[in-house]
C-alpha positions as a printed NumPy array, in Angstrom:
array([[ 96.379,  90.587, 130.326],
       [ 93.42 ,  90.23 , 128.   ],
       [ 91.473,  87.19 , 129.029],
       [ 89.145,  87.11 , 125.892],
       [ 91.712,  87.277, 123.238],
       [ 95.17 ,  86.223, 124.738],
       [ 98.023,  88.058, 123.08 ],
       [ 96.008,  90.846, 121.783],
       [ 98.212,  93.762, 120.908],
       [ 98.907,  96.325, 117.976],
       [100.37 ,  94.482, 115.066],
       [100.471,  97.273, 112.637],
       [ 98.746, 100.703, 111.744],
       [ 97.562, 100.858, 108.184],
       [ 98.191, 104.106, 106.208],
       [ 97.151, 104.803, 102.513],
       [ 99.642, 107.214, 101.196],
       [ 98.899, 109.679,  98.389],
       [102.496, 109.899,  97.596],
       [104.052, 106.447,  98.458],
       [107.526, 107.432,  97.917],
       [107.408, 110.663,  99.81 ],
       [105.836, 108.867, 102.683],
       [108.121, 105.725, 102.626],
       [111.129, 108.208, 102.724],
       [109.636, 110.108, 105.464],
       [109.045, 106.989, 107.706],
       [112.417, 105.198, 106.647],
       [115.121, 107.939, 106.233],
       [113.319, 110.577, 108.385],
       [111.896, 108.577, 111.504],
       [114.282, 105.414, 111.088],
       [111.593, 102.839, 110.409],
       [112.99 ,  99.646, 108.864],
       [111.493,  97.922, 105.9  ],
       [110.141,  94.52 , 106.764],
       [108.096,  92.936, 104.069],
       [106.758,  94.357, 100.768],
       [104.233,  93.209,  98.195],
       [102.353,  94.402,  95.208],
       [103.185,  96.973,  92.565],
       [102.082, 100.33 ,  91.424],
       [ 98.864, 101.427,  93.284],
       [ 98.659,  98.012,  94.79 ],
       [102.043,  98.282,  96.379],
       [102.233,  97.572, 100.399],
       [105.296,  97.927, 102.621],
       [105.546,  96.939, 106.235],
       [107.746,  99.097, 108.311],
       [109.016,  98.15 , 111.701],
       [108.686, 100.934, 114.206],
       [111.871,  99.61 , 116.157],
       [109.991,  98.314, 119.071],
       [106.67 ,  96.28 , 118.986],
       [104.407,  96.922, 115.924],
       [104.514,  98.021, 112.362],
       [103.232, 100.483, 109.88 ],
       [101.54 ,  99.147, 106.882],
       [102.086, 101.673, 104.076],
       [ 99.581, 101.332, 101.044],
       [100.143, 102.954,  97.814],
       [ 97.32 , 104.326,  95.757],
       [ 95.661, 106.68 ,  98.199],
       [ 93.748, 109.751,  97.059],
       [ 92.823, 113.007,  98.773],
       [ 89.032, 112.039,  98.549],
       [ 89.742, 108.64 , 100.356],
       [ 91.831, 110.457, 103.008],
       [ 88.873, 111.586, 105.134],
       [ 86.623, 108.237, 104.855],
       [ 89.054, 106.104, 106.909],
       [ 91.69 , 108.588, 108.45 ],
       [ 92.6  , 107.919, 111.849],
       [ 92.58 , 110.829, 114.401],
       [ 96.232, 110.314, 115.21 ],
       [ 98.648, 107.524, 115.96 ],
       [100.806, 107.813, 118.937],
       [104.472, 106.653, 119.138],
       [105.941, 105.74 , 122.418],
       [109.482, 107.437, 122.442],
       [112.245, 107.912, 124.885],
       [112.764, 111.573, 124.269],
       [109.742, 113.546, 122.835],
       [111.66 , 116.803, 122.11 ],
       [114.266, 114.824, 119.833],
       [111.431, 112.801, 118.074],
       [109.589, 116.114, 117.309],
       [112.672, 117.782, 115.89 ],
       [113.748, 114.554, 114.074],
       [110.257, 114.447, 112.356],
       [110.246, 118.194, 111.6  ],
       [113.849, 117.945, 110.014],
       [112.31 , 114.894, 107.985],
       [109.687, 117.155, 106.453],
       [106.826, 116.843, 108.854],
       [104.798, 119.986, 109.577],
       [104.465, 121.107, 113.129],
       [101.113, 120.748, 114.975],
       [101.718, 120.942, 118.789],
       [105.364, 121.411, 119.98 ],
       [106.518, 119.247, 122.994],
       [104.835, 120.04 , 126.061],
       [104.23 , 118.287, 129.562],
       [100.842, 117.633, 130.781],
       [ 99.713, 116.778, 134.293],
       [ 96.883, 114.4  , 134.042],
       [ 94.36 , 114.129, 136.855],
       [ 94.083, 110.41 , 136.007],
       [ 92.951, 107.293, 137.805],
       [ 94.119, 105.263, 139.446],
       [ 97.132, 107.551, 139.854],
       [ 98.002, 111.056, 138.847],
       [100.721, 111.175, 136.018],
       [102.565, 113.534, 133.761],
       [103.047, 113.055, 130.049],
       [105.248, 114.714, 127.542],
       [103.664, 115.   , 124.132],
       [104.311, 116.584, 120.724],
       [102.278, 116.241, 117.407],
       [103.259, 116.642, 113.892],
       [101.614, 116.162, 110.36 ],
       [103.213, 113.424, 108.27 ],
       [103.411, 113.504, 104.41 ],
       [ 99.598, 112.78 , 104.081],
       [ 98.572, 115.267, 106.761],
       [ 98.221, 112.33 , 109.151],
       [ 98.629, 113.33 , 112.752],
       [101.405, 111.77 , 114.646],
       [101.898, 111.948, 118.388],
       [105.175, 111.39 , 120.266],
       [104.39 , 110.287, 123.748],
       [106.177, 109.568, 127.023],
       [104.747, 109.061, 130.465],
       [107.177, 110.899, 132.839]])
């Protein structure tokens, strides 16, 4: 538990989409996220989408290719029950493959663990990771 900021956790990840409708369909129809709140119009439109567990994606309209590199995150990792299924679901929704599902043994501390991961590119070439500790 965080002693300095009690209750600290991820509320949402913000992504500025170059094609809002394409990204919206990808995350809702393709990956199954649920619309939560929406406000603004045109290039000022913002949509909060619930992951299904804790946290949300805040999808902004009005992105451009020039802006993408300024504040682009490296990747966002979604915790999932089945990495292989999540990867296939994303590809079927239009994602581009990056790293197919694989298991990785980590020489981690305080204990050794194995993770199962896969990466895809979303509609704005954002990197999406599907992650499960096995």
